[in-house]
Short mmCIF file of C-alpha atoms and ligand atoms in Angstrom, two decimals:
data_model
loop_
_atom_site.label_atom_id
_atom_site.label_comp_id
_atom_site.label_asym_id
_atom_site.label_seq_id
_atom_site.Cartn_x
_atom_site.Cartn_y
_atom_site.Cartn_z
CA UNK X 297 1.25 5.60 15.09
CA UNK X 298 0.15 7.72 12.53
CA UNK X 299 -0.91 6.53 8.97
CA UNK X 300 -1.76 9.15 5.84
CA UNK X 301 -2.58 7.98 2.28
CA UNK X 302 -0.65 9.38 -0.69
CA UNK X 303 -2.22 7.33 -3.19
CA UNK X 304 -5.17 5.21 -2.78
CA UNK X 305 -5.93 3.99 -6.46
CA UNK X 306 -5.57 0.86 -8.00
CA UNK X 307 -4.19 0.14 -11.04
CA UNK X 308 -3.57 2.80 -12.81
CA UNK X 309 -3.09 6.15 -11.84
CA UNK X 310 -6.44 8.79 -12.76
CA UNK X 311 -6.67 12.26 -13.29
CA UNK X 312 -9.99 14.64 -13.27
CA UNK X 313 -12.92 16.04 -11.26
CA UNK X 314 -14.85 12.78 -10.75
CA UNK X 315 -11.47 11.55 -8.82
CA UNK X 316 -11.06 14.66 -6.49
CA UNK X 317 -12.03 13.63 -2.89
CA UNK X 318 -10.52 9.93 -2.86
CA UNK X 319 -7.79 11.15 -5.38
CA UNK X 320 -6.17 9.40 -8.57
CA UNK X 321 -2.34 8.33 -6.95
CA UNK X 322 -1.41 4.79 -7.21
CA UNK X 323 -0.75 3.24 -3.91
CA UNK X 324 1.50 4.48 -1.24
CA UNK X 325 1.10 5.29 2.37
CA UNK X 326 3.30 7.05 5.27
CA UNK X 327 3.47 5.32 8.85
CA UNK X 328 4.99 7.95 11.03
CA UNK X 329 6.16 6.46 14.40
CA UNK X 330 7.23 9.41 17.28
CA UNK X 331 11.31 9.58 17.14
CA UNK X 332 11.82 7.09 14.12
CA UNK X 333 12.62 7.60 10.15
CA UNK X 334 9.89 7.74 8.07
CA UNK X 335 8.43 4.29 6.78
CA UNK X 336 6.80 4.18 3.64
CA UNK X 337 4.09 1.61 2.17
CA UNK X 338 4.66 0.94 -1.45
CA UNK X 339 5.64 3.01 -4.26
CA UNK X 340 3.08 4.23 -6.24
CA UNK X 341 2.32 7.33 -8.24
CA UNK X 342 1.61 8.78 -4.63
CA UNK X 343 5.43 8.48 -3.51
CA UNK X 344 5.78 12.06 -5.40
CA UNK X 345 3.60 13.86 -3.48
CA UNK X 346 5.22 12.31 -0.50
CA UNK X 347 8.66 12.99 -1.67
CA UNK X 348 7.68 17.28 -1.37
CA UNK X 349 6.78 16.75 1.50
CA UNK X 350 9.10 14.97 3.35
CA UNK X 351 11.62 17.61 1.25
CA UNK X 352 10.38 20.51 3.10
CA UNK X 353 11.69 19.87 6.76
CA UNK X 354 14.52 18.18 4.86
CA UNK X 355 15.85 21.03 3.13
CA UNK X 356 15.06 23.34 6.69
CA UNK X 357 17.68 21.47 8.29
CA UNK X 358 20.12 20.43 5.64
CA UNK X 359 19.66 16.66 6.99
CA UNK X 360 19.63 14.26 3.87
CA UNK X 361 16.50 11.82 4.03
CA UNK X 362 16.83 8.46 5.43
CA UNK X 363 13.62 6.09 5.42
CA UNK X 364 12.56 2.53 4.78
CA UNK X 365 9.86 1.41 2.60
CA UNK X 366 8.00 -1.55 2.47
CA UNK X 367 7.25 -2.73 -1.17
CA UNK X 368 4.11 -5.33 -1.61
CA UNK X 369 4.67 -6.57 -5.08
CA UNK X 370 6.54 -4.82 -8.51
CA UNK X 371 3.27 -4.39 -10.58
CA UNK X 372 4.00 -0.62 -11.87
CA UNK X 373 1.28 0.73 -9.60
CA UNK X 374 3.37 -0.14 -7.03
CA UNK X 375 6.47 1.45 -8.20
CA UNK X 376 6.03 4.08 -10.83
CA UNK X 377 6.71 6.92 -7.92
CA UNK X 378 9.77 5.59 -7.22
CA UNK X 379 12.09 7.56 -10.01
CA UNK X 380 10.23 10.80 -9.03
CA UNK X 381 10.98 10.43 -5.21
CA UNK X 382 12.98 14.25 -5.32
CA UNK X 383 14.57 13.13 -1.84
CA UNK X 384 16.59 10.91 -3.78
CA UNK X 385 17.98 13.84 -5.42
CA UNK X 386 20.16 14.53 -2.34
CA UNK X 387 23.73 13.07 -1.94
CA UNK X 388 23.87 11.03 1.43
CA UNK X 389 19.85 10.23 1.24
CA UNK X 390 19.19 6.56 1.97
CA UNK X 391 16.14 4.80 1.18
CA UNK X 392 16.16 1.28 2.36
CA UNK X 393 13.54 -0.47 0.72
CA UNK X 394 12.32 -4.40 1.61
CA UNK X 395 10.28 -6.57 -1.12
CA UNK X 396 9.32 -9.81 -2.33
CA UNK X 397 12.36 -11.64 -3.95
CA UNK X 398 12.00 -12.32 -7.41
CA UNK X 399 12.58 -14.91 -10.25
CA UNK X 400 13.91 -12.94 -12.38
CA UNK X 401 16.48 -11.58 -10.53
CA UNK X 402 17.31 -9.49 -7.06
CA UNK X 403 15.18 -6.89 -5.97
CA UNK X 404 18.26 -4.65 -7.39
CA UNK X 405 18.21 -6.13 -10.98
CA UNK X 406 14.56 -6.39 -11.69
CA UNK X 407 13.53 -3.04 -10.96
CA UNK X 408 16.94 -1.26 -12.39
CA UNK X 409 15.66 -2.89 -15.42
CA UNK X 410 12.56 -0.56 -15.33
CA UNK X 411 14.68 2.52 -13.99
CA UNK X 412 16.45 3.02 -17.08
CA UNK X 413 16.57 4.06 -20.81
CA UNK X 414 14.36 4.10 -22.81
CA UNK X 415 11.52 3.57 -19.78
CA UNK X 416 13.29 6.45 -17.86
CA UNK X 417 15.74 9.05 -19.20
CA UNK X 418 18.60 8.03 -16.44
CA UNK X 419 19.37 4.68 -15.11
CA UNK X 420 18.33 4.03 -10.84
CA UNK X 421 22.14 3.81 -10.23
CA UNK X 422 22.47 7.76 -10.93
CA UNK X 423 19.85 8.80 -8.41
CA UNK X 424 22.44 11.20 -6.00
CA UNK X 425 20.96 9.51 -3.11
CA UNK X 426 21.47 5.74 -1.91
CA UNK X 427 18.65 3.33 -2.86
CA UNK X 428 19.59 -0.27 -0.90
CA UNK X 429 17.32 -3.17 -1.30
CA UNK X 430 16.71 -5.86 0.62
CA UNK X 431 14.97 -8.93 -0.84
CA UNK X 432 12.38 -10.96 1.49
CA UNK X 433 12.31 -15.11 0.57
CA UNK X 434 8.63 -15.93 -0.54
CA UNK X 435 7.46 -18.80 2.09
CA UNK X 436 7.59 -18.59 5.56
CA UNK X 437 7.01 -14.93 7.56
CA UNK X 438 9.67 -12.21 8.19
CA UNK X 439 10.43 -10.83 11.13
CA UNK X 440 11.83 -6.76 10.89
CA UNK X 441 12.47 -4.86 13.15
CA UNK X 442 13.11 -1.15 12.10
CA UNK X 443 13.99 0.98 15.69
CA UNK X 444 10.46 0.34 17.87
CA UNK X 445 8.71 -0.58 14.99
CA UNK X 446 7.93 -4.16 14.17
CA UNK X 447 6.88 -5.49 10.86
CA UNK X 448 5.92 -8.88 9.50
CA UNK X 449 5.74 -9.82 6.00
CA UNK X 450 4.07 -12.83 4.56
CA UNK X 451 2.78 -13.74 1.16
CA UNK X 452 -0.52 -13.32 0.45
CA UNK X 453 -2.46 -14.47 -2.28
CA UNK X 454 -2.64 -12.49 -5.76
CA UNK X 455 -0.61 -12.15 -9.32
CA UNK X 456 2.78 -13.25 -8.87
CA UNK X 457 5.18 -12.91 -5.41
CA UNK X 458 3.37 -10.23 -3.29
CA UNK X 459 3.56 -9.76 0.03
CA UNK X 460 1.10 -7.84 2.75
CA UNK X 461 2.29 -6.61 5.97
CA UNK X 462 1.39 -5.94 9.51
CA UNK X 463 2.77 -2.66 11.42
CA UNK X 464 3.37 -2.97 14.80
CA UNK X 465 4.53 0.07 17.08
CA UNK X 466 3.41 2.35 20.09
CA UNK X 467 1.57 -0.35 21.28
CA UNK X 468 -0.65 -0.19 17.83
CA UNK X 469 -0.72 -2.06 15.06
CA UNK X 470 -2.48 -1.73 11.43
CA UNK X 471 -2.19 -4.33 8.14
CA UNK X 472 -1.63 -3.16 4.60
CA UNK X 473 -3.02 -5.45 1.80
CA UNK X 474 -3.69 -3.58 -1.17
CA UNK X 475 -3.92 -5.76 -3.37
CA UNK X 476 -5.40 -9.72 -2.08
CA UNK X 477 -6.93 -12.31 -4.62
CA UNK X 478 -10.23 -13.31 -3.07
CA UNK X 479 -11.06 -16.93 -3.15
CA UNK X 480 -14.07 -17.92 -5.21
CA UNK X 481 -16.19 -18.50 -2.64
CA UNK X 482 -15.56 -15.30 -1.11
CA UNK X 483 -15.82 -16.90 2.56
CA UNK X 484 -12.62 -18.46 3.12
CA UNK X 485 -9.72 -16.24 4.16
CA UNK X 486 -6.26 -17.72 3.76
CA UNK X 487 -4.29 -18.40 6.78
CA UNK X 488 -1.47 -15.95 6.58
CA UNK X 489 -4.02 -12.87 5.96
CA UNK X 490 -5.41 -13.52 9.18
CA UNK X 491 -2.44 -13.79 10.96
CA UNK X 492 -1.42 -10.38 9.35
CA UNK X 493 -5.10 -8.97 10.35
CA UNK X 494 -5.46 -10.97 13.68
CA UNK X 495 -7.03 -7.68 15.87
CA UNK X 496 -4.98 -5.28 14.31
CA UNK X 497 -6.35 -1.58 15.02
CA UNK X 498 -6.38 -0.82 11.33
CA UNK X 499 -6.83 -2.85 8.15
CA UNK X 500 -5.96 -0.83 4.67
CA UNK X 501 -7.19 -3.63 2.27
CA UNK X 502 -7.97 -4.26 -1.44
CA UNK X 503 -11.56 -3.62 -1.97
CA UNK X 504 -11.17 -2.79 -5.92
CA UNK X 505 -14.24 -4.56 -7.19
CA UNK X 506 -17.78 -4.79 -6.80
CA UNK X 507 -19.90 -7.94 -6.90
CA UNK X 508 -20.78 -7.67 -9.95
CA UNK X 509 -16.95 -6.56 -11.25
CA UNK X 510 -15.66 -9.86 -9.71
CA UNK X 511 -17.92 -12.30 -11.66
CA UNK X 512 -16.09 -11.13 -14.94
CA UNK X 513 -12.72 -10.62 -13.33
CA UNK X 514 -12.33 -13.03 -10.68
CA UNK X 515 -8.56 -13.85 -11.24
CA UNK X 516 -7.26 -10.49 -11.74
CA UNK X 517 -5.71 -10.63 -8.26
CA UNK X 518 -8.45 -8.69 -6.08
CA UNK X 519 -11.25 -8.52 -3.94
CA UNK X 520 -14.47 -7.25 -3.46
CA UNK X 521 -16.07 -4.90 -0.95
CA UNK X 522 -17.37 -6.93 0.74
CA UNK X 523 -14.71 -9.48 1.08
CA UNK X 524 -12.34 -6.84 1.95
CA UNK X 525 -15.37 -6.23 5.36
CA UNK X 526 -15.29 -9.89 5.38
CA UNK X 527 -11.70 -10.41 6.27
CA UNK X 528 -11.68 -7.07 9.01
CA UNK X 529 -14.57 -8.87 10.88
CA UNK X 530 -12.85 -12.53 10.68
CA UNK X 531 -9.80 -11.12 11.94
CA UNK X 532 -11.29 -9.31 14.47
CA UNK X 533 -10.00 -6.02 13.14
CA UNK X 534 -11.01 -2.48 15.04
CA UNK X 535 -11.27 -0.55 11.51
CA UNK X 536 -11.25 -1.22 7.70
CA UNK X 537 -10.13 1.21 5.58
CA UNK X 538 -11.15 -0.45 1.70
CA UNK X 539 -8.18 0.89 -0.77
CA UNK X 540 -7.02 0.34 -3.77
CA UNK X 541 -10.07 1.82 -5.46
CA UNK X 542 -10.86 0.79 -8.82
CA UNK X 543 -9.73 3.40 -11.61
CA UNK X 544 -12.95 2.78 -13.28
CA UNK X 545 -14.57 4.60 -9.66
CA UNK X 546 -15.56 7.73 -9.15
CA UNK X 547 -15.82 9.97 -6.09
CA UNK X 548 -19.97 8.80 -6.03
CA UNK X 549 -19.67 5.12 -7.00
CA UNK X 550 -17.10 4.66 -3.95
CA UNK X 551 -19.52 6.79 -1.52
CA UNK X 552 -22.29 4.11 -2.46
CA UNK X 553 -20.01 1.27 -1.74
CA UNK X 554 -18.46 2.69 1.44
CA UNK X 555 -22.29 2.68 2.48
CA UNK X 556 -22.76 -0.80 1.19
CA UNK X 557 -19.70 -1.64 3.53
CA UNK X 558 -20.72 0.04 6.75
CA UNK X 559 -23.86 -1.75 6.42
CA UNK X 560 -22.27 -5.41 5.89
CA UNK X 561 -20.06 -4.60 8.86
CA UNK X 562 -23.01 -3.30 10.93
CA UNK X 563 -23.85 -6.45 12.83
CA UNK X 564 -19.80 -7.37 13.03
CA UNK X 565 -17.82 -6.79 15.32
CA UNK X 566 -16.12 -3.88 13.11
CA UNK X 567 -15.48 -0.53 14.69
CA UNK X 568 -15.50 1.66 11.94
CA UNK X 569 -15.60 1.61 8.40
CA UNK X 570 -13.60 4.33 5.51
CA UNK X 571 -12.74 4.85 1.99
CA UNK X 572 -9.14 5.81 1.86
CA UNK X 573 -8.35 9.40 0.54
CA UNK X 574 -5.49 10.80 -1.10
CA UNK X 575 -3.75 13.11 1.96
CA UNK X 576 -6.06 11.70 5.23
CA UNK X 577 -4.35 10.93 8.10
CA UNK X 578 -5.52 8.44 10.64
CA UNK X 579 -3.75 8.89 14.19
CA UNK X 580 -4.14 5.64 15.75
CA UNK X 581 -2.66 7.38 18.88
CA UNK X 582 -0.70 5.16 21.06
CA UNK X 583 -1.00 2.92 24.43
ZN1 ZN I 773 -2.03 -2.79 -7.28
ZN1 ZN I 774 -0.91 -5.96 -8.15
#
């Protein structure tokens, strides 16, 4: 299983030299599993970038894309990419894509509503390609099962239905919680995170704040750095990789707290420790 980062900011997408090495993309990430369709982890500002380059061996063969994505929550750093995704430019592409159901309507309704005039010049129904969307029932965990890939989703705690996932394939698995309200104490870890997290070989997880940040914005649906090293060791995770990085964060501020964070995971039982960056892969092989 292979994982690579196309956007790694929280937020709100950033643009300029003090952003260059973890990059300025809103969240999305590519899980590439040997002999199935792409699967893609939310779609933020980062699904362009991933949309050229899926195009590429695309266009080579004259195959239209087909590919599921897995969609955390609809807060528009999570879905602006999505009407510049150019592989849904191609008649007969497909893009299945699974999310938290909705109040306010299906899956469908809510986010045609922001895929249209005036927020958009077209509406999401003229995309050539196919988007389908398949709405996931906040409350108990579901199972998918995409080819040999496995995925469950369960809600985890933040602003509004959101979900976090764990990835399951080659005998590997990682969890992807980008964005996870931490409890005031900071200790406690909700039930359903750690059964996404439980010894995974890779957790990508929310680690937008400092401790300082957090005193002032405590309920604006994230966590800290070192709650985010907190929940890897609990869980008994093999890596952390802290995403989601505050827009407010340059290049030097998240070196110091990537430091801070291998040192509170020193005496854990964490393997390894990263900042996320815009276009790194992380092959977590296979068994
Ligand atoms: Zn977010
Ligand atoms: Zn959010």
């Amino acid at each position: 299983m292979k994982i690579t980062y196309y956007g790694t900011r929280g937020s709100c997408p950033c643009s300029s030299d003090q952003y260059r090495r973890y990059g300025g993309n809103t969240s999305c990430v590519l899980v590439e599993v040997d002999g199935e369709p792409p699967l893609i982890l939310d779609l933020g500002t980062g699904l362009r970038a991933l949309g050229d380059a899926l195009d590429r061996p695309l266009r080579a063969t004259g195959v239209p894309l087909e590919a599921t994505a897995l969609l955390t929550h609809l807060h528009y750093d999570h879905i602006l990419g999505l009407p510049f995704f150019s592989p849904l430019r191609v008649p007969g592409a497909v893009l299945d894509v699974y999310g938290p159901a909705q109040e306010q309507g299906s899956l469908h309704d809510v986010l045609a509503g922001a895929v249209q005039p005036p927020f958009f010049p077209i509406h999401m129904g003229e995309f050539r390609g196919e988007l389908r969307f398949h709405d996931i029932a906040i409350g108990d965990p579901a199972e998918l099962r995409f080819g040999s890939i496995a995925v469950t989703a369960r809600p985890i705690p933040h602003r509004g239905h959101t979900l976090g996932f764990r990835v399951e394939a080659d005998g590997r698995s990682m969890a992807y919680l980008p964005d996870h309200q931490a409890p005031a104490d900071r200790r406690t870890v909700d039930e359903g995170v750690l059964a996404l997290c439980d010894g995974v070989d890779l957790v990508v997880h929310d680690a937008q704040y400092t401790d300082d940040e957090f005193v002032t914005m405590s309920d604006w649906g994230h966590s800290t750095v070192a709650y985010a090293v907190h929940v890897a060791v609990e869980a008994g995770a093999k890596r952390l990789a802290l995403f989601h990085h505050d827009p407010s964060h340059s290049d030097r501020e998240i070196d110091r707290l990537l430091v801070r964070a291998r040192r509170l995971a020193a005496p854990g039982r964490l393997g390894s420790v990263t900042a996320a960056s815009e276009r790194a892969t992380v092959d977590l092989g296979r068994t």
